[in-house]
Coordinates of C-alpha atoms and ligand atoms in Angstrom, one line a residue:
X457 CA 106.7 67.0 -12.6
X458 CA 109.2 68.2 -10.3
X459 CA 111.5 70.7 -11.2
X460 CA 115.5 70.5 -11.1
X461 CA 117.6 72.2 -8.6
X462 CA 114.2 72.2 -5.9
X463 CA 114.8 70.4 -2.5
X464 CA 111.0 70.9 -1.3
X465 CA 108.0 71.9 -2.3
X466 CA 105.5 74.5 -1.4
X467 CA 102.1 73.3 -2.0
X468 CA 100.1 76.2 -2.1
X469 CA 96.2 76.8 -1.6
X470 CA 94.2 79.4 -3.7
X471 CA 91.3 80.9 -2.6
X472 CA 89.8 82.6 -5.9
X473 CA 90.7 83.0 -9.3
X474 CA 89.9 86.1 -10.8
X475 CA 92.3 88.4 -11.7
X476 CA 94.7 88.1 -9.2
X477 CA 94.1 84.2 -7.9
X478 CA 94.7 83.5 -12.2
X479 CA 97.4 86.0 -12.0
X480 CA 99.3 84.2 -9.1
X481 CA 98.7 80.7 -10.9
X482 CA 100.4 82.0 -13.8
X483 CA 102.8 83.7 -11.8
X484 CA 103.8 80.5 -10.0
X485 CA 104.1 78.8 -13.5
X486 CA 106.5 81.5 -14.9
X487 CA 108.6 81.9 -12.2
X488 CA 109.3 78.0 -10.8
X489 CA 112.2 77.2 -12.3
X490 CA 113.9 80.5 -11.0
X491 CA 112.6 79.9 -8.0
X492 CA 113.6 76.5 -7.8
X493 CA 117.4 77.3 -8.8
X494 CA 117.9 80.2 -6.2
X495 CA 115.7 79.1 -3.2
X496 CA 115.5 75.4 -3.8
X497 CA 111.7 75.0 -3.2
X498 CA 109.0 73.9 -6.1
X499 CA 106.1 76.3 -6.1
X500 CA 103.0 74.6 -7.0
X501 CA 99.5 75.4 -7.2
X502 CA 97.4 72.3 -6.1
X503 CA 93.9 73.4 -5.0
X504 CA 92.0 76.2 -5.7
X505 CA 88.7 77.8 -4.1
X506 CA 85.8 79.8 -6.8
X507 CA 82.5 80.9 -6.7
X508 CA 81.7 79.5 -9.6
X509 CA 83.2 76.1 -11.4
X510 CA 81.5 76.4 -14.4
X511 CA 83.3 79.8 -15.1
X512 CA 85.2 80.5 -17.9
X513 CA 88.8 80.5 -16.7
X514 CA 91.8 81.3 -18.9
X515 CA 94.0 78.5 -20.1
X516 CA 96.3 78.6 -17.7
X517 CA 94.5 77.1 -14.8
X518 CA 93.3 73.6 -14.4
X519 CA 90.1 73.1 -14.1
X520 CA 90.6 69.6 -12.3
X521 CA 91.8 72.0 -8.9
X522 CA 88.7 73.6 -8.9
X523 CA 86.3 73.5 -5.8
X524 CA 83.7 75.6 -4.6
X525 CA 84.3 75.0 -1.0
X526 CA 86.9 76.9 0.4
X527 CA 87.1 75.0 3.5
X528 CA 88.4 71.8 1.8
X529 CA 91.4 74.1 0.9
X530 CA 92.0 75.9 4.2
X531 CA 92.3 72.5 5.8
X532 CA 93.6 70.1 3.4
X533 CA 97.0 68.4 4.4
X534 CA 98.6 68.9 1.1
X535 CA 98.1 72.6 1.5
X536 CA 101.2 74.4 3.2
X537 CA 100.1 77.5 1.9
X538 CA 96.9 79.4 1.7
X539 CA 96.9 82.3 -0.5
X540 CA 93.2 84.2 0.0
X541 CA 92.2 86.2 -3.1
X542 CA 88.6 86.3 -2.9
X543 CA 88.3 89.8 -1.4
X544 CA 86.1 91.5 1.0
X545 CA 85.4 90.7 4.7
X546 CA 83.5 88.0 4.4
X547 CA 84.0 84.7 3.9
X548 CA 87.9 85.7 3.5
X549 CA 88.1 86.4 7.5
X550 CA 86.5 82.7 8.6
X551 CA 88.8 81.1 5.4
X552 CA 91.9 83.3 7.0
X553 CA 91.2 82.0 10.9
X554 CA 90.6 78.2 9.5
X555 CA 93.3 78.3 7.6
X556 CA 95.9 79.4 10.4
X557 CA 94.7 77.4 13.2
X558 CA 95.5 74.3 10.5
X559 CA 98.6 75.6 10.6
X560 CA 98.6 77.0 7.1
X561 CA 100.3 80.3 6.1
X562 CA 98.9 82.7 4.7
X563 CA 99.2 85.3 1.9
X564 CA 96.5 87.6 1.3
X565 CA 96.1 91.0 -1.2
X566 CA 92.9 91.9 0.9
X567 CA 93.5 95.4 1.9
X568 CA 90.1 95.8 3.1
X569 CA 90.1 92.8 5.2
X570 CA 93.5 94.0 7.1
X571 CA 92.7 97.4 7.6
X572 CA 89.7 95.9 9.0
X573 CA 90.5 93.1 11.2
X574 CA 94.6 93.1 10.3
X575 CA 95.7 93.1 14.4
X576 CA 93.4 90.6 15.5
X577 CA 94.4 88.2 12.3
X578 CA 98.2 88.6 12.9
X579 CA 97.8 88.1 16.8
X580 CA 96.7 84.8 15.8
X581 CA 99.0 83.4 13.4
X582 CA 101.7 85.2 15.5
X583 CA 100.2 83.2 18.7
X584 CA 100.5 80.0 16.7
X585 CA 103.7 80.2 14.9
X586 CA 102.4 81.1 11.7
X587 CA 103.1 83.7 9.1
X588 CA 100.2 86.2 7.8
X589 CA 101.6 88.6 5.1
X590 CA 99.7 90.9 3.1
X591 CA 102.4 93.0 1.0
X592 CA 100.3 92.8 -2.4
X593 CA 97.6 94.9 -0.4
X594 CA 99.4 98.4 -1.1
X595 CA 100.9 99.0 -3.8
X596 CA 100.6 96.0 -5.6
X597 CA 104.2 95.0 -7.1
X598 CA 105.7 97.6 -5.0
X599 CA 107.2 96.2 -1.8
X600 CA 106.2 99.1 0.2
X601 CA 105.2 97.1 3.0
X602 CA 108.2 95.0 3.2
X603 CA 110.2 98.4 3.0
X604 CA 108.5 100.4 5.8
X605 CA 108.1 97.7 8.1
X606 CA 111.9 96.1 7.7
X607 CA 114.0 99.5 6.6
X608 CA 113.4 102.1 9.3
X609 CA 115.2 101.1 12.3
X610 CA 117.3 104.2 12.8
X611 CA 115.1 106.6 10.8
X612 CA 112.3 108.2 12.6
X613 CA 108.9 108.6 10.0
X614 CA 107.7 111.7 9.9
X615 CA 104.9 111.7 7.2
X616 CA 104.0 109.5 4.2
X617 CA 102.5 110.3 1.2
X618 CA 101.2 108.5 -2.1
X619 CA 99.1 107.5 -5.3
X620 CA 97.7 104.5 -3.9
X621 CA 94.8 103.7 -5.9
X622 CA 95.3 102.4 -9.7
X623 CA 92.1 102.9 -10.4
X624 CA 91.6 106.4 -9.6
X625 CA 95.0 107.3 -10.7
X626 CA 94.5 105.5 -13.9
X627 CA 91.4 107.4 -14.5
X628 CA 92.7 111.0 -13.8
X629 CA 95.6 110.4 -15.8
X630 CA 92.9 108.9 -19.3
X631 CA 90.6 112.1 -18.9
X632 CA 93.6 113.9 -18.8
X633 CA 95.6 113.2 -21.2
X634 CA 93.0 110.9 -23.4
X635 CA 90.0 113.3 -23.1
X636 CA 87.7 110.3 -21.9
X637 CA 85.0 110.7 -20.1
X638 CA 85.0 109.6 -16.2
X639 CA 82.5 106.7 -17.6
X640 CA 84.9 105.8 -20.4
X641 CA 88.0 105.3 -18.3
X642 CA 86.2 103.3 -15.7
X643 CA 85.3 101.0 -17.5
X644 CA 88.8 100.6 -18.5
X645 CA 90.3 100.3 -15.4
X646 CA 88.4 97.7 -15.0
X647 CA 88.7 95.7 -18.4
X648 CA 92.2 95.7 -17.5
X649 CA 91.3 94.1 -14.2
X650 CA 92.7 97.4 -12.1
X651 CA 89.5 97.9 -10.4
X652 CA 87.3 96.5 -7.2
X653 CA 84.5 93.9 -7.6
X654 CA 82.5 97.3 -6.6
X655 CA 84.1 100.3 -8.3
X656 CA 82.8 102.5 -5.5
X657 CA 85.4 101.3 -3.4
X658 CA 88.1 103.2 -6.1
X659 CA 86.7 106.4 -7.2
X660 CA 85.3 107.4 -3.3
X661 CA 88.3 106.4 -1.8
X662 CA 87.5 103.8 0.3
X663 CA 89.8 101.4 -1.0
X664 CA 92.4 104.3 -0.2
X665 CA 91.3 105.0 3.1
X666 CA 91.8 100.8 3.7
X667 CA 95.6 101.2 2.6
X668 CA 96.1 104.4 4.1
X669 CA 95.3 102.5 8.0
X670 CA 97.4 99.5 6.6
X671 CA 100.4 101.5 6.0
X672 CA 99.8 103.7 9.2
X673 CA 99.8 100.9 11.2
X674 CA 103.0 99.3 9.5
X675 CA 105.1 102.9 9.6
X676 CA 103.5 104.2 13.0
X677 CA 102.0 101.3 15.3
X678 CA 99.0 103.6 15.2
X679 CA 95.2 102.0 14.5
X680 CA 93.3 104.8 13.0
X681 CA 89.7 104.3 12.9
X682 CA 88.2 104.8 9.1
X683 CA 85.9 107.9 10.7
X684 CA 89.3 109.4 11.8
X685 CA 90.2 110.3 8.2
X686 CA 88.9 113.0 6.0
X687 CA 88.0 110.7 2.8
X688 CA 86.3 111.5 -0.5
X689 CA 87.0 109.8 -4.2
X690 CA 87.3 111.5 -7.4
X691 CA 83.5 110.5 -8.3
X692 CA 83.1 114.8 -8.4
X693 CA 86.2 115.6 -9.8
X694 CA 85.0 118.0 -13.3
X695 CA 86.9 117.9 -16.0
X696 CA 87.0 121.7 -15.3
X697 CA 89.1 120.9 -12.5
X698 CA 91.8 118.5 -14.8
X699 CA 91.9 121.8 -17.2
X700 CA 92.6 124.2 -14.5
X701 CA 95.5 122.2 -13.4
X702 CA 96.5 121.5 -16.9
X703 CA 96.8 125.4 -17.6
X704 CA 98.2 126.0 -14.4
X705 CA 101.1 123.3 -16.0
X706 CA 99.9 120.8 -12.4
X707 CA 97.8 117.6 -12.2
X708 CA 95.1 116.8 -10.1
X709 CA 95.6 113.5 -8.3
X710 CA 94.4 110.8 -5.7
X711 CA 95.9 111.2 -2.9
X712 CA 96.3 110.1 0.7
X713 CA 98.6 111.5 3.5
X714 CA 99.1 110.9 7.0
X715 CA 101.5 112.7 9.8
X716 CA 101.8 111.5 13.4
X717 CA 103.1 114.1 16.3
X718 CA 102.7 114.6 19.8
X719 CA 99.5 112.1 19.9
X720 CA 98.0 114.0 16.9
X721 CA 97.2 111.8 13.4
X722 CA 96.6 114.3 10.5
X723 CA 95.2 111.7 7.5
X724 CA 93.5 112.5 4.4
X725 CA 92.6 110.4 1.7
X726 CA 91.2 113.1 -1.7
X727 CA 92.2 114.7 -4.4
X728 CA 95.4 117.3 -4.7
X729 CA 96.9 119.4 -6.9
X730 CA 100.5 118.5 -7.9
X731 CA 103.3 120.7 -8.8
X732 CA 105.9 119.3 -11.0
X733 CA 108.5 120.3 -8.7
X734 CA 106.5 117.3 -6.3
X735 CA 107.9 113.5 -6.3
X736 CA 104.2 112.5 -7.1
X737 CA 104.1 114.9 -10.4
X738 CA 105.1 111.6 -12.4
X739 CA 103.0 108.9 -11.1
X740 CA 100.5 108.7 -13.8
X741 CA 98.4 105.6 -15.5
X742 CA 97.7 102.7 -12.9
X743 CA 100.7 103.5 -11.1
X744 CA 101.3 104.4 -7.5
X745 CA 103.9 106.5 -6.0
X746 CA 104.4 106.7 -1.8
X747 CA 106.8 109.1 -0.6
X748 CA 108.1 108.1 3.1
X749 CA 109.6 111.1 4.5
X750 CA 112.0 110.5 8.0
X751 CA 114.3 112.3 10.0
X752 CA 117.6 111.0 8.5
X753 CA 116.9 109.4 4.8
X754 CA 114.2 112.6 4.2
X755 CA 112.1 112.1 1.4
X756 CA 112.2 108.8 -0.6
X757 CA 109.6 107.7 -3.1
X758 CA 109.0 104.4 -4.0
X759 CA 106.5 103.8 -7.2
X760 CA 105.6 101.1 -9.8
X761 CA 102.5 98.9 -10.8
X762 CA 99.9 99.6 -8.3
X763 CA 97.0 97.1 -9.3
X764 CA 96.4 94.6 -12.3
X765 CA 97.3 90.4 -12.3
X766 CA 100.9 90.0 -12.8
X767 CA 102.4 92.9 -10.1
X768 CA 100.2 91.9 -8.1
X769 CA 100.9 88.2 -8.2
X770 CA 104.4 89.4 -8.3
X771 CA 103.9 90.7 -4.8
X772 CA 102.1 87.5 -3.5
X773 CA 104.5 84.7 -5.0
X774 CA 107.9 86.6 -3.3
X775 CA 105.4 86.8 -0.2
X776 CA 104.5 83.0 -0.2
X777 CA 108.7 82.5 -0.4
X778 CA 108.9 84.7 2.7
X779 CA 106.2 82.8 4.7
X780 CA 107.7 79.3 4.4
X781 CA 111.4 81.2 4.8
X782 CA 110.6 83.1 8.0
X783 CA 108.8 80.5 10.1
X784 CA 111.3 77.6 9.0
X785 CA 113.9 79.7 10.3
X786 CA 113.0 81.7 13.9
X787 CA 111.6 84.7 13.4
X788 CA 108.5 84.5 14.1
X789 CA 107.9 82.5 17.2
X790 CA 111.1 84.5 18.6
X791 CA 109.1 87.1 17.8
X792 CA 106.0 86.3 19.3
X793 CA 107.6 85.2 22.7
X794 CA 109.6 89.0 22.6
X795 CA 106.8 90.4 22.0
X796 CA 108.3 92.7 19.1
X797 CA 107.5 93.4 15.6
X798 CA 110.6 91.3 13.5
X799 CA 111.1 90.8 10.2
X800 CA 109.1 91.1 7.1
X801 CA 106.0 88.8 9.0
X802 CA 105.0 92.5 10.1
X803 CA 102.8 91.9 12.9
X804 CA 100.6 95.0 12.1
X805 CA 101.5 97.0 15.5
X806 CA 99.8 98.0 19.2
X807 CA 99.0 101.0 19.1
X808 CA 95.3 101.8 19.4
X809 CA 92.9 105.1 18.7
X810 CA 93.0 105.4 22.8
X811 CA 94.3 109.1 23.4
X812 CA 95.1 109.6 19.7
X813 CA 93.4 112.5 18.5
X814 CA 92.7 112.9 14.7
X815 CA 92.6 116.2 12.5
X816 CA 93.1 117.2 8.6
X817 CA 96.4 117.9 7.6
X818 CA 97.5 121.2 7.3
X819 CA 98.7 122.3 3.6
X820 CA 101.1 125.2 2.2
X821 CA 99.0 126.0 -0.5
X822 CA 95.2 125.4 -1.6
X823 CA 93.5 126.2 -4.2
X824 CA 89.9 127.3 -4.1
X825 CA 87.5 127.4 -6.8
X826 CA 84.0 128.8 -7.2
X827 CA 82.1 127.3 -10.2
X828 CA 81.3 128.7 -13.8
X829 CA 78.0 130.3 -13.4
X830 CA 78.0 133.1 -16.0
X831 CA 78.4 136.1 -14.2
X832 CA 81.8 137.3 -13.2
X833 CA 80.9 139.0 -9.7
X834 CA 83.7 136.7 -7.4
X835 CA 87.3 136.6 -9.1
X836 CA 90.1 139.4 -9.6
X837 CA 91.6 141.3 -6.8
X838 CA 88.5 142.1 -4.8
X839 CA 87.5 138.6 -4.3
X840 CA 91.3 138.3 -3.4
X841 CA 90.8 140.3 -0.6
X842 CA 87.4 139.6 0.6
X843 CA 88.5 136.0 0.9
X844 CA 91.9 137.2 2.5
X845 CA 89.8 139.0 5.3
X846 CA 87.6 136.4 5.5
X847 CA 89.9 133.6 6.0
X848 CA 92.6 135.7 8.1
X849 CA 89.9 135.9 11.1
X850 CA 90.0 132.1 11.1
X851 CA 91.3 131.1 14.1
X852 CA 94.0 128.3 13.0
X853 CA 94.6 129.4 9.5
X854 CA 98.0 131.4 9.0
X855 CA 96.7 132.8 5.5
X856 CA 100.3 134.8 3.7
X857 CA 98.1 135.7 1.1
X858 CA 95.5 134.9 -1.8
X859 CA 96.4 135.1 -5.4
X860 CA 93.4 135.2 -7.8
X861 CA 93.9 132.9 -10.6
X862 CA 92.7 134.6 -14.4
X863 CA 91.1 131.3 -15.4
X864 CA 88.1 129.9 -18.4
X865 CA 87.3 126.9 -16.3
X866 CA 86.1 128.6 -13.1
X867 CA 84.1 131.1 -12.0
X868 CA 86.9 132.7 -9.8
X869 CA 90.2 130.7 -8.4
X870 CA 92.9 131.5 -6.2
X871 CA 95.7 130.2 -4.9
X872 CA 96.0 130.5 -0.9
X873 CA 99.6 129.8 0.2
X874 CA 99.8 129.7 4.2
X875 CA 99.7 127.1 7.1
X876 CA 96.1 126.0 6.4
X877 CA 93.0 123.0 6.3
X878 CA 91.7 122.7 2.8
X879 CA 88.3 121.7 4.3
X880 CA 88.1 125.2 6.2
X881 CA 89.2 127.4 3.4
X882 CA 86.6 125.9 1.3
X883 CA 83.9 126.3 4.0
X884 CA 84.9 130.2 4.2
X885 CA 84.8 130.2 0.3
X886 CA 81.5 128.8 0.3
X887 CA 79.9 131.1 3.2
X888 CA 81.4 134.2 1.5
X889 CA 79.6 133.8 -1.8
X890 CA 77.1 131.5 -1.1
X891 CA 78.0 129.3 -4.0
X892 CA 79.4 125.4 -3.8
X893 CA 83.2 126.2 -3.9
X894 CA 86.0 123.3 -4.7
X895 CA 89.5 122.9 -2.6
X896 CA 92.5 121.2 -3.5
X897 CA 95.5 121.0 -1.2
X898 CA 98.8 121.6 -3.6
X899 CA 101.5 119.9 -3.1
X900 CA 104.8 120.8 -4.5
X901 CA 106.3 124.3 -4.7
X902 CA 102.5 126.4 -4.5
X903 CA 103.8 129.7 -5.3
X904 CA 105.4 131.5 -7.5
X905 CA 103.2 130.3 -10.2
X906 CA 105.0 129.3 -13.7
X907 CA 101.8 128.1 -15.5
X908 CA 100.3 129.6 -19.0
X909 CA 97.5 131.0 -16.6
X910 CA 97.7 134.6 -16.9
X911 CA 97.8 136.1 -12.8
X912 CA 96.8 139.2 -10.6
X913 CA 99.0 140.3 -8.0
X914 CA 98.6 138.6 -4.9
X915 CA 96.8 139.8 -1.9
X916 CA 99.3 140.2 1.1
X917 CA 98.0 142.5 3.8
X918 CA 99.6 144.0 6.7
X919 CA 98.9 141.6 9.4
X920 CA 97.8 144.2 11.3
X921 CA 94.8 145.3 9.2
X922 CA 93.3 141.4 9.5
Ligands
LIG420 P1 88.0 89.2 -8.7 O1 88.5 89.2 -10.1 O2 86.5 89.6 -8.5 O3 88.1 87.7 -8.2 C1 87.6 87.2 -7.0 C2 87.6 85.7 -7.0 O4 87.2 85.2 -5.7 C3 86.8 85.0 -8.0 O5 87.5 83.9 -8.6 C4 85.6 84.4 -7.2 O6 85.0 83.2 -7.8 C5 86.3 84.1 -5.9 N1 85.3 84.1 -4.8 C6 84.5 85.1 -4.3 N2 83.8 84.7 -3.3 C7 84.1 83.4 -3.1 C8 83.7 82.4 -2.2 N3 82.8 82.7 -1.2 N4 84.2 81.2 -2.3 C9 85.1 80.9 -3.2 N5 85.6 81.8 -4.1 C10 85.1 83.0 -4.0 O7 88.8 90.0 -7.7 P2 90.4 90.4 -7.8 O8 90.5 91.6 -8.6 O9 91.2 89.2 -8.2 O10 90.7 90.8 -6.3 C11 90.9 89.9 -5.3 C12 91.5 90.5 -4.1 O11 92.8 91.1 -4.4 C13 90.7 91.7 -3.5 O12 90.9 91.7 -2.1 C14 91.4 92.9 -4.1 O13 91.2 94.1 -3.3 C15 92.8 92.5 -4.1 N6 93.7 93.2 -5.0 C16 93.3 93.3 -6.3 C17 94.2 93.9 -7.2 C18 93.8 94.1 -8.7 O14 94.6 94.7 -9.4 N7 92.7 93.5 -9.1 C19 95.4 94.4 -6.8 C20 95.8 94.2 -5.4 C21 94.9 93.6 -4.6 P3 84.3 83.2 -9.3 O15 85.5 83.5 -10.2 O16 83.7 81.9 -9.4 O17 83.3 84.4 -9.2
LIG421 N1 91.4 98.4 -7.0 C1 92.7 98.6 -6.5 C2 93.4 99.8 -7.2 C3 93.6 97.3 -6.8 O1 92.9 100.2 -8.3 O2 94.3 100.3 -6.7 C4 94.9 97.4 -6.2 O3 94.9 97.4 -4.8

């Protein structure tokens, strides 16, 4: 049936149809005859790639497109575009490459595969004319991508920041403020479709660490290597820790960060503490916030749906518009014969690890924690001060002082505000009493503290006496 107002069409090729290949064919189907009246193309769905045929699929989807051979669809001429939601490296790379050298487009939500093999995929479709974008791969509905990659011409990125995993977020925020059980909220996230086909990739931030070198490369040109970046999930995260944030009136979230200056990438992808005073205090449920901070516009967050069908379909449909757009205009093979990085086809940069050293980022404030064992030998002043001497002969930590937190989920806390590494103040922690011991970098305003806690004075000693 062809739909009034459209001048083409855009025959597209599915590769899955879980929750985001059944997503995007209900997406498509929602969203044609807008599409058809302001861009005067016909979307339509006409093959698509599973597993599985026999699978249950909802309602939406036809059953007669169904194939389990994914190269039929890569190569078939009615396909103009190939949108790969399958997932993982493998066979989505091979289905990727076939289906550019046929001269398909291609849209794909696969941050794992473009973190992975993300230049050497784009060098291709940009050596043959053809598009290859992957905004639905951070962020979900948020056009993130599109925004760091087209925006910042004048602007010179400092740092970005962000919630980038629903999942995890999702999670943190149920035990939380639901009082589930880690267990209970996974499985959740992942009735609602939020999580990956392997969880593990969520809650021990891989799938974080995968957008994290996605967006570095968009924002920096910079390929960071996934053993370049300090990475752990939430897998460990106690619900002690979410009520010593609650009382000290913070949250504890997922976070990743990376900095770029003078040949020196500072990435970390683990939890934080969150002031409310911090642009990421809000982003709770399966929302994701990232917070671009350059020279000129300074700090701007961008947030919304960070996983689940529709936002992420969302992402993938205005993404499939933007293929057939771009390369029926110039852009891309003026582009690929400049050699530079146009437009929202976001050729995922040159810059390579050579020369590029990596480090932890630096924090104004941690906090340390020792864990509940039943004595109270570690907290109040004295441990304030032991751990102030101790971590003042550091060399690389400019510790301003240590304020012991009066707290019923911990053995001892404190707050350490200074130019530190979380990693470091926790191994001092740790060496000092000989007991496992927690950090979380705090973002937001670390000290004074306005929380219900009940506090010491802080430890501030003349440098000298360090
Ligand atoms: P999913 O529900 O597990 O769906 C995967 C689909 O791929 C299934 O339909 C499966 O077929 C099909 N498939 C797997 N291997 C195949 C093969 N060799 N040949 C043909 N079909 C194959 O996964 P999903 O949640 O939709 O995620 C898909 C991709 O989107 C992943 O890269 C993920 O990281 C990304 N993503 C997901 C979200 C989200 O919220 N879920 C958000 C952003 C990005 P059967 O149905 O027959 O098993
Ligand atoms: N599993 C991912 C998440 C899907 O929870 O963020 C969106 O990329």
């Amino acid at each position: 049936m062809s739909t009034r107002g459209a001048e083409r069409k855009i025959r597209i090729g599915l590769l899955g149809c879980g929750v985001v290949g059944a997503g995007v064919v209900w997406a498509v189907a929602q969203s044609e005859r807008r599409v058809a009246r302001r861009r005067g193309v016909q979307l339509e769905v006409v093959r698509i790639a599973v597993r599985d045929v026999d699978r249950p699929r909802p309602q939406h989807v036809d059953p007669l497109l169904l194939t389990s051979n994914w190269r039929d669809v890569v190569t078939a001429p009615d396909v103009d575009v190939v949108v790969e939601a399958m997932g993982g490296l493998s066979p989505a790379e091979e289905a990727i490459t076939l289906a550019l050298r046929s001269g398909k487009h291609v849209v794909t939500a696969n941050k794992q595969l473009i973190a992975a093999r993300g230049e050497v995929l784009s060098e291709l479709a940009m050596s043959i004319g053809r598009s290859l974008l992957f905004d639905a791969a951070v962020g979900a509905a948020i056009p993130v991508l599109h925004v760091l990659d087209s925006y910042y011409g004048a602007n010179h990125i400092i740092a970005l920041r962000g919630i980038v995993n629903g999942t995890s977020n999702y999670i943190l925020t149920q035990m939380d403020r639901d009082g589930l059980s880690f267990a209970e909220a996974l499985r959740e996230a992942q009735a609602a479709g939020y999580a990956e086909a392997d969880p593990t990739a969520d809650v021990e931030g891989w799938d974080a660490l995968a957008k994290l070198q996605v967006l570095t490369r968009t924002a920096f040109g910079l390929s960071v290597p996934a053993d370049g970046v300090a990475r752990s999930g939430i897998s460990s995260v106690q619900r002690e820790d979410l009520a010593l944030a609650a009382e000290l009136g913070w949250k504890l979230k997922h976070v990743v960060e990376v900095t770029v200056q003078n040949g020196l990438v500072r990435a970390r992808v683990g939890p934080a503490l969150v002031a409310p005073s911090d642009l990421l205090f809000g982003i709770d449920g399966v929302h994701n916030g990232l917070v671009v901070s350059s020279d000129l516009a300074g700090d701007l967050l961008f947030a919304g749906a960070g996983a689940g069908a529709e936002p992420t379909a969302s992402a993938i449909v205005e993404d499939v518009l933007k293929a057939v757009e771009q390369v029926g205009g110039t852009t891309r093979a003026a582009a690929a014969e400049s050699g530079s990085s146009c437009g929202t086809a976001r050729p995922t940069g040159t810059g390579s690890a050579q020369g590029v050293k990596f480090a932890e980022p630096t924090a104004r404030g941690v906090v340390v924690t020792l864990p509940t064992s039943g004595n109270n030998l570690f907290g109040g002043r004295a441990g304030a001060e032991l751990l102030y001497h101790r971590l003042a002969a550091q060399p690389g930590l400019l510790v301003e002082q240590v304020q012991p937190i009066a707290t019923t989920h911990a053995e001892a806390a404190w707050v350490v505000t200074g130019e530190l590494v979380p990693t470091v103040v926790q191994q001092v922690a740790q060496a000092l009493w000989r007991v496992p011991a927690t950090s979380y970098p705090v973002y937001g305003t670390a000290l004074p503290l306005d929380g219900a806690a009940a506090f010491c004075e802080p430890v501030r000693l003349p440098s000298g006496l360090s």
